[in-house]
Coordinates of C-alpha atoms in Angstrom, one line a residue:
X60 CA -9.2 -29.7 -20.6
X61 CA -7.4 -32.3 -18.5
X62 CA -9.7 -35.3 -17.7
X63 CA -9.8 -37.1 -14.2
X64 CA -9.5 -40.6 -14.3
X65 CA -10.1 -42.9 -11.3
X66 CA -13.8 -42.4 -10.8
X67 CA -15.3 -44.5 -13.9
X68 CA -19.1 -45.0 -12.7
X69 CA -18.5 -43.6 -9.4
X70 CA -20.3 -40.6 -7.8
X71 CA -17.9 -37.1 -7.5
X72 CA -19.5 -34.1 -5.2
X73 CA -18.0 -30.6 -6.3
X74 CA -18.5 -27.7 -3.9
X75 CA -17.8 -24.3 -4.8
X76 CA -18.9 -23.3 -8.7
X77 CA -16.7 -20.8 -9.6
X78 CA -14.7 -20.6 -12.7
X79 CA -12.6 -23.3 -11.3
X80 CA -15.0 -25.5 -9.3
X81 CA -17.4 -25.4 -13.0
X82 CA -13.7 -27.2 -15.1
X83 CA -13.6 -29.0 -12.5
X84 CA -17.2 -30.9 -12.6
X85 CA -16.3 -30.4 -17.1
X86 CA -12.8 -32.6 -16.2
X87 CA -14.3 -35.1 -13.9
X88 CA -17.5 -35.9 -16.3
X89 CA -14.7 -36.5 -19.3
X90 CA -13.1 -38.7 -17.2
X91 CA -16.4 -40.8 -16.2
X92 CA -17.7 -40.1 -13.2
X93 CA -21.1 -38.7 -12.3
X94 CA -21.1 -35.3 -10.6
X95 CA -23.5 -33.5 -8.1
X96 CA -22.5 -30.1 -7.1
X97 CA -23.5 -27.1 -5.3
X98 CA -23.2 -23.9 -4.1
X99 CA -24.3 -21.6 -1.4
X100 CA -24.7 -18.3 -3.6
X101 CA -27.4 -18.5 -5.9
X102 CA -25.9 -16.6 -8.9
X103 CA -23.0 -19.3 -8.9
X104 CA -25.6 -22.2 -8.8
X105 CA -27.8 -20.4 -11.6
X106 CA -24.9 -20.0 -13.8
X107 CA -23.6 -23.7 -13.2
X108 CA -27.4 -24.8 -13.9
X109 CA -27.3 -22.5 -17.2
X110 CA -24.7 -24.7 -18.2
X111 CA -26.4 -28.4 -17.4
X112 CA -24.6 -29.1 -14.0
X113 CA -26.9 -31.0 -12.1
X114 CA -27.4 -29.0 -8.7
X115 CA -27.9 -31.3 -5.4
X116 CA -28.0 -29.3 -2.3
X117 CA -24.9 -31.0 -0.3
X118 CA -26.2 -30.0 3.3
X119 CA -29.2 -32.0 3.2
X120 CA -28.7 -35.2 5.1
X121 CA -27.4 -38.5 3.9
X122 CA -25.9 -36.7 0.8
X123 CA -22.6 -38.4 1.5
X124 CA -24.1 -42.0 1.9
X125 CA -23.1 -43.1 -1.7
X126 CA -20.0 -40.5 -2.8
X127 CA -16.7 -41.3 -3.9
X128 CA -15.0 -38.0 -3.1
X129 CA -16.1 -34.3 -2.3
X130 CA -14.0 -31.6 -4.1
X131 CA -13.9 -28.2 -2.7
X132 CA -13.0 -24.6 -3.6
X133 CA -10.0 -22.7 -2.7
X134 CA -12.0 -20.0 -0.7
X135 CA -14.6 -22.6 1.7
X136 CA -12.7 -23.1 4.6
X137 CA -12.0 -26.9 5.3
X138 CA -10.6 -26.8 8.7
X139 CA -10.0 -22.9 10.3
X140 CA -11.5 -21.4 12.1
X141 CA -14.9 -24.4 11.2
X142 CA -15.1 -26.3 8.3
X143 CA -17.8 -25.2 6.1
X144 CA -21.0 -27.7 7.2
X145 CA -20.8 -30.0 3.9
X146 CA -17.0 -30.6 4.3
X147 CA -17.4 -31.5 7.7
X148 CA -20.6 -33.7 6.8
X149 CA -18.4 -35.4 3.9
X150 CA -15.0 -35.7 6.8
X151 CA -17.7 -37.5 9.4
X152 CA -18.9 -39.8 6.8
X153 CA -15.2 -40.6 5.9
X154 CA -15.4 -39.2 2.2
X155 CA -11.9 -38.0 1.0
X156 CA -11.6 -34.4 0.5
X157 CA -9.7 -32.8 -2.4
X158 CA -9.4 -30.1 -4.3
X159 CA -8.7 -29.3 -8.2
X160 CA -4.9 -29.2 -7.6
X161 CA -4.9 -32.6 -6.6
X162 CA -7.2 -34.0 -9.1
X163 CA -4.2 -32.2 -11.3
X164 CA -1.8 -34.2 -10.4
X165 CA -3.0 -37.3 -10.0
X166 CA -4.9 -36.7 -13.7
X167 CA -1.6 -35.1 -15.4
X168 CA 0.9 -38.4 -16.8
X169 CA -0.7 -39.9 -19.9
X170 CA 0.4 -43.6 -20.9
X171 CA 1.1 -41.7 -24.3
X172 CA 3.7 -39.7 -22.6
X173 CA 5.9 -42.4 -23.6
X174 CA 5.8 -41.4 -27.0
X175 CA 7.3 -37.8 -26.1
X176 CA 10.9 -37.1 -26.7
X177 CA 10.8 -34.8 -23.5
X178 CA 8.4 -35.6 -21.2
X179 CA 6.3 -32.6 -19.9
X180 CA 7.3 -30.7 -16.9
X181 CA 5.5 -28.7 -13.7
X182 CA 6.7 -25.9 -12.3
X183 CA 4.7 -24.7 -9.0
X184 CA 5.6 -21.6 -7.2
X185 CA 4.3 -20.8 -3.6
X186 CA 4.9 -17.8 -1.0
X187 CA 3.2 -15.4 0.2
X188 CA 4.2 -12.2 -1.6
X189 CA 5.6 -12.5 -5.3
X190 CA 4.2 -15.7 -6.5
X191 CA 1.9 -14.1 -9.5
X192 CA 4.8 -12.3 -10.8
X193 CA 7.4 -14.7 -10.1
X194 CA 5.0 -17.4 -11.9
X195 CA 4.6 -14.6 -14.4
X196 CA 8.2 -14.1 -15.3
X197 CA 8.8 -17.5 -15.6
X198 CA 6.1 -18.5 -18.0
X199 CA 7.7 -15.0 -19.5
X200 CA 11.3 -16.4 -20.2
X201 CA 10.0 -19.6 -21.1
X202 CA 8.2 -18.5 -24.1
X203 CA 10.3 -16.3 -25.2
X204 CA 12.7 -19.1 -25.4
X205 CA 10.3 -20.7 -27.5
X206 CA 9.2 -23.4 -25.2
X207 CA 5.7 -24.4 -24.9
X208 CA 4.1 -23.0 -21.7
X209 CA 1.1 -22.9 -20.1
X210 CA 0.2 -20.7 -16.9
X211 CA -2.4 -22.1 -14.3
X212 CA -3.6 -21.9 -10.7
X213 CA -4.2 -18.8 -9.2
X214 CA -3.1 -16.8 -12.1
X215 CA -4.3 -17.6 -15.9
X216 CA -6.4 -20.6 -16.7
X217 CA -8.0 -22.6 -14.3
X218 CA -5.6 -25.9 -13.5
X219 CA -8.4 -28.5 -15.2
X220 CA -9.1 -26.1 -18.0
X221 CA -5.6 -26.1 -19.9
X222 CA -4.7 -28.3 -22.5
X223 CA -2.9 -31.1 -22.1
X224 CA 0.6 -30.8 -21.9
X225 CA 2.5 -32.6 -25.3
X226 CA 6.0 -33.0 -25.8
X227 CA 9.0 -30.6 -24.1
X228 CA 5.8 -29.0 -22.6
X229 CA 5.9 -26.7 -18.9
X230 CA 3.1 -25.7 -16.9
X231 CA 3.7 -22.6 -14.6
X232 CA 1.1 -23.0 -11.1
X233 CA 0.9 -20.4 -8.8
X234 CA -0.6 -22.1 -5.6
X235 CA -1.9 -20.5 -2.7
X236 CA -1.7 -22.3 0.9
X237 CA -5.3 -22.8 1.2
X238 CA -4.7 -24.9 -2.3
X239 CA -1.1 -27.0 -1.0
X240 CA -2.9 -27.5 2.4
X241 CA -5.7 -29.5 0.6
X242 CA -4.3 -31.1 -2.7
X243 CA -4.3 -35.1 -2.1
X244 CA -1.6 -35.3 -5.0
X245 CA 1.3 -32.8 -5.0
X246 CA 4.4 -34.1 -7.4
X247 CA 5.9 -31.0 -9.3
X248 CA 9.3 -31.3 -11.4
X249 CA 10.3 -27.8 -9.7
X250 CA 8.9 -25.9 -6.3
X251 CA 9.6 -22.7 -5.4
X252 CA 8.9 -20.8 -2.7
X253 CA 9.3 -17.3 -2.1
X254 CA 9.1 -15.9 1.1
X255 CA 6.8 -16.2 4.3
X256 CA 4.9 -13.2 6.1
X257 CA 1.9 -13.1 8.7
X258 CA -1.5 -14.0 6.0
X259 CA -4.3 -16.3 6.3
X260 CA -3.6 -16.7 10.0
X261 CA -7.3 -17.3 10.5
X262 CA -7.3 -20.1 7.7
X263 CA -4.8 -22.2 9.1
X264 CA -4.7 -22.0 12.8
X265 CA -1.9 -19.3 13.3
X266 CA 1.7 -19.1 11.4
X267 CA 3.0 -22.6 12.2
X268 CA -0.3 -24.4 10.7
X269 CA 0.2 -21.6 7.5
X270 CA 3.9 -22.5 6.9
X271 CA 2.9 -26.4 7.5
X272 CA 0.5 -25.8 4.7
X273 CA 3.2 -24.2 2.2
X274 CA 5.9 -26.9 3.5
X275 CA 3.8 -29.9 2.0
X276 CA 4.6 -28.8 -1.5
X277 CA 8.1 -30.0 -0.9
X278 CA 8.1 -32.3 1.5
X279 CA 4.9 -34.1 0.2
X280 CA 6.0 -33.5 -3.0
X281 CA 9.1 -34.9 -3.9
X282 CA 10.2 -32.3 -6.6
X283 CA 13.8 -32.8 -8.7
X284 CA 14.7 -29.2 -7.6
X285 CA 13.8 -26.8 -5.0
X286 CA 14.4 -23.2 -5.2
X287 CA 13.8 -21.7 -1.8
X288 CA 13.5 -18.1 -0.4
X289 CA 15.9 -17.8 2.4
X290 CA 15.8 -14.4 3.4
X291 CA 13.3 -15.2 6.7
X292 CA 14.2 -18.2 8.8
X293 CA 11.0 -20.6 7.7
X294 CA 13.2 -20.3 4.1
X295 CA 16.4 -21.0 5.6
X296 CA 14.8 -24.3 7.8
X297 CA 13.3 -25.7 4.8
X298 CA 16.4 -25.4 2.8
X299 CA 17.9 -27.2 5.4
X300 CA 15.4 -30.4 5.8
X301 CA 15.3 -30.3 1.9
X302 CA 19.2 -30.7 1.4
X303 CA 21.2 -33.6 1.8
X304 CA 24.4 -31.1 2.6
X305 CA 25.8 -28.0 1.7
X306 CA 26.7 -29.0 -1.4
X307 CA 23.5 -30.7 -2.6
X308 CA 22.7 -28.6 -5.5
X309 CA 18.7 -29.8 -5.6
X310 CA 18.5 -27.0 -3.8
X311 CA 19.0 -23.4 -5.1
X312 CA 19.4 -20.9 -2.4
X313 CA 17.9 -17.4 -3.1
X314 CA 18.3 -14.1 -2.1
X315 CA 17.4 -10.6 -2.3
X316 CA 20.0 -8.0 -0.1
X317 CA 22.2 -10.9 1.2
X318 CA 25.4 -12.5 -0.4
X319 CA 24.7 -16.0 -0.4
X320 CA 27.9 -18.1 0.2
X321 CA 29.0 -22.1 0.7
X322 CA 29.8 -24.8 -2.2
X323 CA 25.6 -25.0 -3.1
X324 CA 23.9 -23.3 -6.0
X325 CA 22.7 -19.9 -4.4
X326 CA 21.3 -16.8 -6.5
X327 CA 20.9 -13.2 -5.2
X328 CA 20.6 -10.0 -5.5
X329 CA 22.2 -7.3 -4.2
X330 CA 22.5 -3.3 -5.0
X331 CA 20.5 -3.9 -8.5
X332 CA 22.7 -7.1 -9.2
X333 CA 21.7 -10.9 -9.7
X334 CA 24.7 -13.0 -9.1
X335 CA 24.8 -16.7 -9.6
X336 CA 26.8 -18.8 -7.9
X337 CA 28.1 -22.6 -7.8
X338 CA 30.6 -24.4 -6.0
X339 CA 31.9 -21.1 -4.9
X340 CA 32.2 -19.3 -7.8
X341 CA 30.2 -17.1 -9.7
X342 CA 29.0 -18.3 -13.4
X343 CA 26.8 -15.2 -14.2
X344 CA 25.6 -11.6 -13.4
X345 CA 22.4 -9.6 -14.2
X346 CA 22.3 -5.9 -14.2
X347 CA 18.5 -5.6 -12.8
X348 CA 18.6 -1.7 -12.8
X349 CA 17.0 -0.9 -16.0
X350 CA 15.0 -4.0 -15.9
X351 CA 11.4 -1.4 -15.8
X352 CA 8.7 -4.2 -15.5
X353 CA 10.9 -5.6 -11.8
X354 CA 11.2 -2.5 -9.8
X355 CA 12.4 -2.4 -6.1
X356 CA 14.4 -4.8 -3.9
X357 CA 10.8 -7.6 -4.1
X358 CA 11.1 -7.9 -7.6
X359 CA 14.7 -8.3 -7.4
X360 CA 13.6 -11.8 -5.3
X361 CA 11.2 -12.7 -7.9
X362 CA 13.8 -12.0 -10.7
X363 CA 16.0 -14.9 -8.6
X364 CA 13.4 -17.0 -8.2
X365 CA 12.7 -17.1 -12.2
X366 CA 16.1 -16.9 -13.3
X367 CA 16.8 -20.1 -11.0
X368 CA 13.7 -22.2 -12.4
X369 CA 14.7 -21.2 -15.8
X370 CA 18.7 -22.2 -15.2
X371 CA 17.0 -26.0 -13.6
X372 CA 15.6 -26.2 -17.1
X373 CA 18.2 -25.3 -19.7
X374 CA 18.1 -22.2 -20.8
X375 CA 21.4 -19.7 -20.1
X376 CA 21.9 -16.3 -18.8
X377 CA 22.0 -14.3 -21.4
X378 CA 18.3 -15.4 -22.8
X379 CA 16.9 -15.0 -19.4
X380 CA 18.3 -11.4 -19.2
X381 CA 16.8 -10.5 -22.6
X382 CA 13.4 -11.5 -21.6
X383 CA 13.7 -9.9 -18.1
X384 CA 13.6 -6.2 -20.0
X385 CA 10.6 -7.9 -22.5
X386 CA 8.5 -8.3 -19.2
X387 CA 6.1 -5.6 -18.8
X388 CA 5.2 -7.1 -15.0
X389 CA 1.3 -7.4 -13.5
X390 CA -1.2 -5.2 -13.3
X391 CA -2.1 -4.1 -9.6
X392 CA 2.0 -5.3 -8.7
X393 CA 3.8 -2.2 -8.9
X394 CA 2.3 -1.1 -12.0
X395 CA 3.0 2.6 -13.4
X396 CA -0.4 3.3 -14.9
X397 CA 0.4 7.4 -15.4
X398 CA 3.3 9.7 -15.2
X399 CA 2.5 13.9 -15.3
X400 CA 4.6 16.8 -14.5
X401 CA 7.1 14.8 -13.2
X402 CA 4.7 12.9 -10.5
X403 CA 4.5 8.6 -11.4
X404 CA 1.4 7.0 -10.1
X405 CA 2.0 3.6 -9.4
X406 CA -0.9 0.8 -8.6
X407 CA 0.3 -2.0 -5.7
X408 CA -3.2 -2.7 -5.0
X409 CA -1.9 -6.3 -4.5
X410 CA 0.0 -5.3 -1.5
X411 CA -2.5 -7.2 1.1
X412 CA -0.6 -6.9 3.8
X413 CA 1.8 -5.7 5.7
X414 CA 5.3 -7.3 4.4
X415 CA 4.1 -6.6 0.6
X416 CA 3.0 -3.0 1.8
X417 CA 6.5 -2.5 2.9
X418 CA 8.2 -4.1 0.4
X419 CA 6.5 -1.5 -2.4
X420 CA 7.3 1.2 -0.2
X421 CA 11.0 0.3 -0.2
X422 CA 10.7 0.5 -3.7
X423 CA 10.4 4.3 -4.1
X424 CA 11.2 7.6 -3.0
X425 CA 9.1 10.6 -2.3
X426 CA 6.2 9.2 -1.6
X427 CA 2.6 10.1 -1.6
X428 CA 1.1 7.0 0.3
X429 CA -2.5 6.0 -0.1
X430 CA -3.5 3.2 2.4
X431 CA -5.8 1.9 4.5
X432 CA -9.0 -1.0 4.1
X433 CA -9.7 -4.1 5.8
X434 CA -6.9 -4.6 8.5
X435 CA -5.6 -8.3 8.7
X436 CA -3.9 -9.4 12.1
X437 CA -1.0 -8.5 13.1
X438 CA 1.0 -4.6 14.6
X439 CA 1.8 -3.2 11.7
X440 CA 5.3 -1.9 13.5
X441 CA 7.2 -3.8 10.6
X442 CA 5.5 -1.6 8.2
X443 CA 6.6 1.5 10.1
X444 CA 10.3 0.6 9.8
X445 CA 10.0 1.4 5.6
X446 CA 7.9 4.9 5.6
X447 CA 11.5 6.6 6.0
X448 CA 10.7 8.1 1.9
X449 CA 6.4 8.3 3.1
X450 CA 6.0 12.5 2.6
X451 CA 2.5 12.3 3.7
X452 CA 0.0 9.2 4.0
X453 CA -3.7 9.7 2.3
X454 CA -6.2 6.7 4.5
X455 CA -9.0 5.1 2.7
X456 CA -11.2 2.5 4.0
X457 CA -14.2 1.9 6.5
X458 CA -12.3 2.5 9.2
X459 CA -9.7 4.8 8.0
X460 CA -9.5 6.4 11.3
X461 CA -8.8 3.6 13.4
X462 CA -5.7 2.5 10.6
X463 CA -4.6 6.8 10.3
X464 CA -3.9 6.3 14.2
X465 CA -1.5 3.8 13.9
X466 CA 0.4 5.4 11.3
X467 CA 2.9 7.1 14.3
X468 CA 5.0 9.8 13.2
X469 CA 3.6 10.4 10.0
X470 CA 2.0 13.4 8.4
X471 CA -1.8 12.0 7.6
X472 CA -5.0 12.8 5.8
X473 CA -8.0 10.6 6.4
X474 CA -9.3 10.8 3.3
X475 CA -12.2 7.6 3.7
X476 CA -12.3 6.6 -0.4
X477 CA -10.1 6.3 -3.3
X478 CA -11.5 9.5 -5.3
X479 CA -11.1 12.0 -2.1
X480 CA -7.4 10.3 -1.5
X481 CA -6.2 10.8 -5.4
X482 CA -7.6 14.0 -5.4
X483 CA -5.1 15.2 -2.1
X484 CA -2.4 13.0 -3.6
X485 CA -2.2 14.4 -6.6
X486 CA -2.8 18.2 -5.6
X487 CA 0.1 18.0 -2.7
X488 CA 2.2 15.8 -5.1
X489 CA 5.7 17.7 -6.8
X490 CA 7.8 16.9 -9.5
X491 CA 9.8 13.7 -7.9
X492 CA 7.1 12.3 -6.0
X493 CA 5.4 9.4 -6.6
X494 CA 1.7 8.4 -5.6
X495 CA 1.3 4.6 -4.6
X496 CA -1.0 2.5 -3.7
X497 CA -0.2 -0.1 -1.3
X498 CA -3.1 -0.5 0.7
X499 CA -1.3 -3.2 3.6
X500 CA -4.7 -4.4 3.9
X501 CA -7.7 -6.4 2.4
X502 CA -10.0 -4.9 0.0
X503 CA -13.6 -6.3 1.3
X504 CA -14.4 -3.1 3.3
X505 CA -15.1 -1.6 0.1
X506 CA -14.3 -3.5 -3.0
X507 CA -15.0 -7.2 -3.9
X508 CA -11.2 -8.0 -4.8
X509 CA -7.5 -6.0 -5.0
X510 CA -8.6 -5.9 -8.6
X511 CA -11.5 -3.7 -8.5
X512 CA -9.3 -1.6 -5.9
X513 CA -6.4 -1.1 -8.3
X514 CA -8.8 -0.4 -11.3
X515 CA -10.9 2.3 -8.9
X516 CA -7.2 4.3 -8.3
X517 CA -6.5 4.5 -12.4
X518 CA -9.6 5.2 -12.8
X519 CA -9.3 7.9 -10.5
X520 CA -6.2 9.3 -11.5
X521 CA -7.2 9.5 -15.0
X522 CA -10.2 11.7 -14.5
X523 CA -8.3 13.8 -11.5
X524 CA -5.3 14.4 -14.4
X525 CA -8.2 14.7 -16.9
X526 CA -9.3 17.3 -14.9
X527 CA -6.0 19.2 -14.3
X528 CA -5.0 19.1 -17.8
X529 CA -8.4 21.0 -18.9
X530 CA -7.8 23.4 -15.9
X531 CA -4.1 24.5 -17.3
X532 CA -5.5 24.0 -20.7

């Protein structure tokens, strides 16, 4: 657990008790302070009461009269489209507002750090598609390298609830924008951002205000070295602001289907080849083709992304390509869960919208397509461009209909649920196909998370292959 100093005898609100909003109220009672928290569902509260937090219901009023700082949760909106009423109630009473990233930062250096030979370092990766399994793959090589690593944020532990960092230590954060727009503190060693696509609109006000909120781990920041996404134009304009010239090599330039030239430090990859470049020449060369756990041309960009961060902190090609094939990826990201008489059944639940949608459908060839759910904003033209390999398109969801009839010039079934599309999918399916799921939409129409979606298609295609093999049998 990392403690929170700075509030010694003063009064800490918490809202939101989650897994990560309960270490938070642990880390700020180690460090000193007295904390009141609460939340609007009751099973949260109950559980945080089962475990001694001491419950004040923040929307009563006059909470704010004697407290030091309110600390929110991730999901409560803080700004779009309305604050929730006890962040707004803490913003009129002039109460700073934070979150558990920047009680992170500001918590992380130790006066013992002096003591270390190598003093710890934090890597935090941001985008909006590939950030779990870039921060995966990184935290990946880094281990297998022997380094002590740690993996926090969105993905793994929450950020309060890991261990201190000791010497030569690295802690991997994946960070969402509704977490960078927030955090008070944001100093990593290394940032890295992905990519940007339409997401969250509604959170931050439209694109501009969800870019701004990515931008201010870098330009609020500070970090030593930048690797930056540059395959849209947000990438390519925050490379430029971040770079002193061409040839500043704090920036690393990355890629994935574009040859990335000039005297900087650029990485990319092309055809099923990284390439690393410096000063104009290239110093190494990964053969990503048989690399199983990063398929498709998305991965590839993640694979850049990692192998960048992990060059910025000392290790050299050749270990980096070992652990690439070591890396089994993420579940619900492009994971193979079945193969049967010649048919691969492959689980992108994570693909939320419609740029990670495409991106898995890039991927592969001869595809059964299983789609549909909770449609975020935004034409969904873009996603039309990459259905060139789509055989047929299987639509689940509440409003499957409404989502089939955008799908122009494609063979459909409206299927309405995940057993019903399977079932179709895997009947029509021949040798060479491959069924994926990659919704291009939220799960809340009828799941509670992307999780529970990719875990109710395996499911699925277990008992539908079940069945089959007991037919034959």
């Amino acid at each position: 657990m990392i403690a929170v100093p700075g509030f010694e005898g003063q009064k800490v609100a918490v809202l939101g008790l989650g897994r990560s909003g309960r270490a938070t109220v642990r880390s700020l009672q180690a460090g000193g302070a007295t904390v009141v928290a609460w939340d609007d569902g009751a099973d949260a509260a109950s559980i945080a009461a089962g475990e001694g937090i001491a419950l004040v219901d923040l929307t009563q009023p006059g909470t704010f009269e004697d407290i030091a700082c309110l600390v929110t949760s991730p999901g409560i909106p803080h700004l779009y489209p309305a604050p929730h009423p006890v962040i707004a109630a803490a913003l009129a009473a002039g109460v700073p507002v934070d979150n558990d990233i920047g009680l992170f930062f500001r918590s992380l250096g130790r006066a013992d750090w002096d003591r270390f030979d190598q003093a710890p370092r934090v890597v935090a990766v941001t985008g909006s598609n590939g950030k779990s399994t870039t921060s995966a793959l990184i935290a990946h090589i880094l281990t297998e390298a022997g380094r002590e690593v740690q993996l926090a944020g969105n993905i793994g532990r929450g950020v309060l609830d890991i261990d201190p960092p000791e010497d030569g230590g690295i802690v991997v954060l994946e960070l969402s924008s509704y977490q960078t727009e927030l955090a008070r503190s944001l100093t990593p060693d290394v940032a890295v951002f992905t990519n940007l696509s339409p997401d969250h609109l509604d959170r931050h006000g439209g694109p501009g205000g969800y870019f701004a909120a990515k931008r201010r781990l870098f330009a609020e920041g500070g970090p030593d070295r930048c690797v930056i996404g540059v395959d849209e134009v947000e990438g390519r304009f925050l490379a430029g602001q971040l770079s002193e010239g061409p040839a500043d090599d704090r920036v690393i330039r990355i890629s994935s289907g574009q040859k990335l030239g000039g005297p900087g430090w650029a990485i990319f990859a092309r055809k099923g080849f990284l390439s690393e470049y410096r000063k104009g020449r290239q110093i190494a060369s990964v053969d990503l083709r048989s690399v199983a756990g990063l398929p498709g041309a998305h991965n590839h960009q993640n694979a850049c992304a990692a192998f960048a961060v992990a060059r910025t902190l000392g290790l050299g090609p050749r270990p980096i390509e070992a652990a690439f094939h070591s890396f089994q990826g993420l579940p619900h990201r492009s994971q193979l869960i079945a193969e049967a008489d010649g048919v691969r059944f492959v689980n992108d639940s994570k693909a939320t919208n419609i740029d990670s949608a495409r991106q898995a459908l890039m991927a592969f060839r001869k595809i059964r397509w299983i789609c549909g759910g909770l449609q975020k904003e935004g034409a969904i033209d873009p996603l039309l461009e990459a259905t060139g390999q789509v055989r047929k398109a299987y639509v689940i969801g509440r409003e499957a209909a409404h989502f089939a009839m955008q799908l122009k010039g494609l063979q459909v079934d409206v299927c309405g649920d995940m057993a019903t599309a399977v079932a179709r999918a895997t009947a029509d399916a021949e040798p060479g196909d491959t069924v994926l799921l990659a919704p291009a939409t939220a799960s809340f129409d009828q799941y509670d998370s992307f999780e529970r979606r990719g875990e109710d298609f395996a499911a699925e295609v277990e008992a539908c292959l079940a069945t089959r093999a007991t037919v034959k049998g």
